[in-house]
PDB file of C-alpha atoms in Angstrom:
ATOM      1  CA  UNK A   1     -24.799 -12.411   9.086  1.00  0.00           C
ATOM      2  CA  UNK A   2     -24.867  -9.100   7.611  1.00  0.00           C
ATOM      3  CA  UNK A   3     -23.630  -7.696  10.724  1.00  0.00           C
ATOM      4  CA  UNK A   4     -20.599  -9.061  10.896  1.00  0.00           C
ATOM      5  CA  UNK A   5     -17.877  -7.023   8.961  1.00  0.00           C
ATOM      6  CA  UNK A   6     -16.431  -9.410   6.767  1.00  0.00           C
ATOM      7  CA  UNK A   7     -14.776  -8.632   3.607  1.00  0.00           C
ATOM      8  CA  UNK A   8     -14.275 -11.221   0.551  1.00  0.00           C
ATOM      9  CA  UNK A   9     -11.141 -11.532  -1.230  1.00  0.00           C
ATOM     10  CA  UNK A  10      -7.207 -11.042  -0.602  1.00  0.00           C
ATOM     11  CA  UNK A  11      -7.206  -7.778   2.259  1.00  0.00           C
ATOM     12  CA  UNK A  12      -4.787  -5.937  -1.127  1.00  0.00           C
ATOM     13  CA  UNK A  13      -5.956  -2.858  -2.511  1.00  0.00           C
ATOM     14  CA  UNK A  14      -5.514  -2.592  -6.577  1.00  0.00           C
ATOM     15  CA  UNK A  15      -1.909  -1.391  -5.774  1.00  0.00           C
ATOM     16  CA  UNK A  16      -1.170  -4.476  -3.744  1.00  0.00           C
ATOM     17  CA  UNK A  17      -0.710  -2.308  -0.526  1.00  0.00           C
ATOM     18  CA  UNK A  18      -2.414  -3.610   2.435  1.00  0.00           C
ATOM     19  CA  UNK A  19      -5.802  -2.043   2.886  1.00  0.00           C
ATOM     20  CA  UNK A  20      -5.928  -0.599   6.412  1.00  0.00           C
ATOM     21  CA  UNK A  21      -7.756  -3.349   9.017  1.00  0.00           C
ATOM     22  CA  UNK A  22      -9.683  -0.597  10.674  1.00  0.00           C
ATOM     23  CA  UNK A  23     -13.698  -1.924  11.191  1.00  0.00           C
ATOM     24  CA  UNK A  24     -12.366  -5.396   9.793  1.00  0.00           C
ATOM     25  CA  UNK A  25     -13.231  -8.067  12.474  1.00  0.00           C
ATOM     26  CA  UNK A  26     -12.193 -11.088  10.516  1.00  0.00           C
ATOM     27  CA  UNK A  27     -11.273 -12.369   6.493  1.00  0.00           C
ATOM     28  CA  UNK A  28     -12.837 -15.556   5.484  1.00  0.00           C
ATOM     29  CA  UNK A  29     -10.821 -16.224   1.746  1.00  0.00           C
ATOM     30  CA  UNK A  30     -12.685 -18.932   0.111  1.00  0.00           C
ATOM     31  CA  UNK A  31      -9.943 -20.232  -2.958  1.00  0.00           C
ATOM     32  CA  UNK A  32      -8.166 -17.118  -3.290  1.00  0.00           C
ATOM     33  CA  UNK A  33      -6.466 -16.022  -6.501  1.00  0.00           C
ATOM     34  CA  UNK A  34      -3.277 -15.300  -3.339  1.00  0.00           C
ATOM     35  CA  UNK A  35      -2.259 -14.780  -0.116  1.00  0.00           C
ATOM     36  CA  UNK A  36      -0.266 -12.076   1.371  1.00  0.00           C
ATOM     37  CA  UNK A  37       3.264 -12.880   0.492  1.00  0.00           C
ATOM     38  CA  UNK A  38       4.685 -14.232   3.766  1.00  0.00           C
ATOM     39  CA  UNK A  39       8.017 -12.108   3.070  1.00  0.00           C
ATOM     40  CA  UNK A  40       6.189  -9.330   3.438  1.00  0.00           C
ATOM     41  CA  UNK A  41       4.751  -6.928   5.734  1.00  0.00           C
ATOM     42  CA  UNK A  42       2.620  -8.858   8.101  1.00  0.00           C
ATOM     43  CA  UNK A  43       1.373  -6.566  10.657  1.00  0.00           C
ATOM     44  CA  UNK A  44      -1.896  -5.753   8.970  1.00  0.00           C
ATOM     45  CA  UNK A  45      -2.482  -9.446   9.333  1.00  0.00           C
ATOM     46  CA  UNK A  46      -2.149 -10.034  12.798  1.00  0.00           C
ATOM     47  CA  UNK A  47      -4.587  -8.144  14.468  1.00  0.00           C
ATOM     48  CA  UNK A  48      -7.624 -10.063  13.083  1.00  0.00           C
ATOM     49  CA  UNK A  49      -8.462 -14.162  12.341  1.00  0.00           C
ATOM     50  CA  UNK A  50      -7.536 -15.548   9.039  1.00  0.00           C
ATOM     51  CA  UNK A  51      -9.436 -18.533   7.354  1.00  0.00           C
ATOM     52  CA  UNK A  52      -8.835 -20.005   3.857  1.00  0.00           C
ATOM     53  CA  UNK A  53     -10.980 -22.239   2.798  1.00  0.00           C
ATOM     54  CA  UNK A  54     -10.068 -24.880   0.119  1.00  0.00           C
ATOM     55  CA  UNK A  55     -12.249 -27.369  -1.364  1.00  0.00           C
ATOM     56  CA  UNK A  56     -10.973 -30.826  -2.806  1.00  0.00           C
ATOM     57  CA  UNK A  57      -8.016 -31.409  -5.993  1.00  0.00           C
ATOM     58  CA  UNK A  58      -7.053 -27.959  -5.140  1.00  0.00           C
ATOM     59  CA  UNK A  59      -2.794 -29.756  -4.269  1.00  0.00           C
ATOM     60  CA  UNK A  60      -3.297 -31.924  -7.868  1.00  0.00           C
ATOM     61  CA  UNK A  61      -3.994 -28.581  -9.979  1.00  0.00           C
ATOM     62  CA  UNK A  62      -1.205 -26.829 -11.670  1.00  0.00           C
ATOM     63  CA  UNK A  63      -3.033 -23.555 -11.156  1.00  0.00           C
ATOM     64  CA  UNK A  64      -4.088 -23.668  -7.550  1.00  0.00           C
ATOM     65  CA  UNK A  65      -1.487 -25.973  -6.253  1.00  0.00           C
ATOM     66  CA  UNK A  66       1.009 -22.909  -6.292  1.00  0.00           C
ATOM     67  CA  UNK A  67      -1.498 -20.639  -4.322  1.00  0.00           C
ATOM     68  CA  UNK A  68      -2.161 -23.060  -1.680  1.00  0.00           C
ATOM     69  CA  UNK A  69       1.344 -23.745  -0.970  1.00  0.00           C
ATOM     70  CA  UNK A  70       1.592 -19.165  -0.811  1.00  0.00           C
ATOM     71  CA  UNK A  71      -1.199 -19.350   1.402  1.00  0.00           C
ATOM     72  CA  UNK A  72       0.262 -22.216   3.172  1.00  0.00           C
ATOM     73  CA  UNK A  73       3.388 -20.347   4.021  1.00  0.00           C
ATOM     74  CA  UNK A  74       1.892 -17.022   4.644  1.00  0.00           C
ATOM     75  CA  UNK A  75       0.055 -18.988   7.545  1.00  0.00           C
ATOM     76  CA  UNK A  76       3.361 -20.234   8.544  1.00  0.00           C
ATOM     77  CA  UNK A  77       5.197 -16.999   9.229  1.00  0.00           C
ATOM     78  CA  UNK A  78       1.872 -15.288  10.313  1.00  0.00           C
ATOM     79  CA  UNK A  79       1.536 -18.108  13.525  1.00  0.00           C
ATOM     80  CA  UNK A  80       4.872 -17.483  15.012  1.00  0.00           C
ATOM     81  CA  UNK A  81       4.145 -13.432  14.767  1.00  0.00           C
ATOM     82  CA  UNK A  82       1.165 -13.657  16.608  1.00  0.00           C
ATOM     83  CA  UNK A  83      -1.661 -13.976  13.255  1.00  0.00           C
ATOM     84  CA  UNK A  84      -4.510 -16.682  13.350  1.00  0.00           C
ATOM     85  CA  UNK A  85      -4.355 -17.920   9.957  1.00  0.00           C
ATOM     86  CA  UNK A  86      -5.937 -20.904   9.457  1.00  0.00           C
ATOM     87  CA  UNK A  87      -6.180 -22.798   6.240  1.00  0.00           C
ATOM     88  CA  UNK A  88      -8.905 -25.033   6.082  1.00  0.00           C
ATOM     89  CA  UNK A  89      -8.890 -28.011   3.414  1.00  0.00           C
ATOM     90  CA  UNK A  90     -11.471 -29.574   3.469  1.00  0.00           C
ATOM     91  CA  UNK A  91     -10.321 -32.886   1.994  1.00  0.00           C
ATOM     92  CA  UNK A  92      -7.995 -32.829   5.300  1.00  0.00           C
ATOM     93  CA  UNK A  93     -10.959 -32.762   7.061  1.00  0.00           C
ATOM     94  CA  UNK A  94     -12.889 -35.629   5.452  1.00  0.00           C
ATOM     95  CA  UNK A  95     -14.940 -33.301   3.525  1.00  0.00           C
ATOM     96  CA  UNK A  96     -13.960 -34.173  -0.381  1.00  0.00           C
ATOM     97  CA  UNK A  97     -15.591 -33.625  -3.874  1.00  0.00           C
ATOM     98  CA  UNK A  98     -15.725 -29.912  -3.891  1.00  0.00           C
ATOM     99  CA  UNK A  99     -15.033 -27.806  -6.960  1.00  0.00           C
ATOM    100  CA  UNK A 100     -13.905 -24.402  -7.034  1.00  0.00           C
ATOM    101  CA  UNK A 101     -17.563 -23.590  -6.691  1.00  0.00           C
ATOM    102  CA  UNK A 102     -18.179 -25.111  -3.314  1.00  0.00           C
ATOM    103  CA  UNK A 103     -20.688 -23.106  -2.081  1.00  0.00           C
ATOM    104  CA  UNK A 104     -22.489 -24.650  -5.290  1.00  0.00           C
ATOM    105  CA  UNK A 105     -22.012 -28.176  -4.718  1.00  0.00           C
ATOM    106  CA  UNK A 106     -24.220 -30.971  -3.810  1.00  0.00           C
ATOM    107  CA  UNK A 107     -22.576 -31.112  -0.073  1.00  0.00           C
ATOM    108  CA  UNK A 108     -22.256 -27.219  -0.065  1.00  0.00           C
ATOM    109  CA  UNK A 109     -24.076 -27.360   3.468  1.00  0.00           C
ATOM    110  CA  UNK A 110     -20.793 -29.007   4.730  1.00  0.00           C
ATOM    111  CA  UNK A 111     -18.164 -26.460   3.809  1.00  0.00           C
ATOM    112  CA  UNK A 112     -21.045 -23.467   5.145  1.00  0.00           C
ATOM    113  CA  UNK A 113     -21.284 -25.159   8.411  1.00  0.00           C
ATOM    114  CA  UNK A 114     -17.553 -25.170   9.030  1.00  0.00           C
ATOM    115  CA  UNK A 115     -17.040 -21.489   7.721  1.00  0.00           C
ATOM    116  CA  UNK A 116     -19.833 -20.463  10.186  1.00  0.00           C
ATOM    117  CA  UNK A 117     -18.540 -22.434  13.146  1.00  0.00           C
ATOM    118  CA  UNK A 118     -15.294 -20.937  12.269  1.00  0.00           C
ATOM    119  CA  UNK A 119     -17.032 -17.248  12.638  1.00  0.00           C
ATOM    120  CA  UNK A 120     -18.532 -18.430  15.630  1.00  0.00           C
ATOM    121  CA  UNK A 121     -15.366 -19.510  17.239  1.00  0.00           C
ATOM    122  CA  UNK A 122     -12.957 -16.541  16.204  1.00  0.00           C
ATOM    123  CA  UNK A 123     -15.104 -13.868  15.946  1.00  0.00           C
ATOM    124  CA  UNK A 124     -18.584 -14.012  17.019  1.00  0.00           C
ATOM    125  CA  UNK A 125     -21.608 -12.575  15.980  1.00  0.00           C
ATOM    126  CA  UNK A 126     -21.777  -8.542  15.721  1.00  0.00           C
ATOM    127  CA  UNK A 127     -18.292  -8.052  16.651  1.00  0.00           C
ATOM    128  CA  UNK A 128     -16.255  -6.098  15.074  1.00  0.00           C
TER     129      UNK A 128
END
């Protein structure tokens, strides 16, 4: 997979401009700290797929409840302009018990199957 040009993290540089999407194929956010506000300027956003991925207790937890809900509405205004956000929760999809960590879980296979079937999908292998 090192061929695909992915970058981890919120696309924000340290100012909190958007970072130019040149050579970017795709953003797969996996818990992010935030979103891109979805008041705000969305055309860096809309050229590439978005996925978030969210692992379980995430809507229960006083600290992450608030940044799924952002990420939740940046999706929302994203759609209509022509983005592919998608946010992925995985204890929508059946898939629950995942910390923060879910790459390090017991049932970390799971979650990795559905971010690279995601890649797959949207953006395909040496793309970009």
């Amino acid at each position: 997979m090192g061929d695909l040009p992915l970058r981890h993290g919120t696309p924000r540089g340290a100012s909190g401009h958007a970072l130019s999407e040149r050579g970017i194929a795709g953003i797969v956010s996996i818990e992010p700290g935030a979103c891109p506000a979805a008041s705000g300027d969305l055309k860096p956003y809309l050229k590439m797929p978005m996925m978030v991925l969210w692992g379980d207790y995430v809507d229960t937890s006083p600290r992450w409840a608030p940044r799924l809900k952002a990420c939740r509405e940046f999706a929302e205004a994203a759609t209509p302009a022509g983005g592919r956000v998608q946010n992925i929760v995985l204890p929508e999809l059946g898939i629950k018990g995942n910390s923060h960590m879910l790459m390090q879980d017991d049932n970390s296979l799971e979650p990795a199957d559905r971010l690279l079937a995601w890649i797959d999908k949207n953006i395909g292998r040496g793309q970009g």
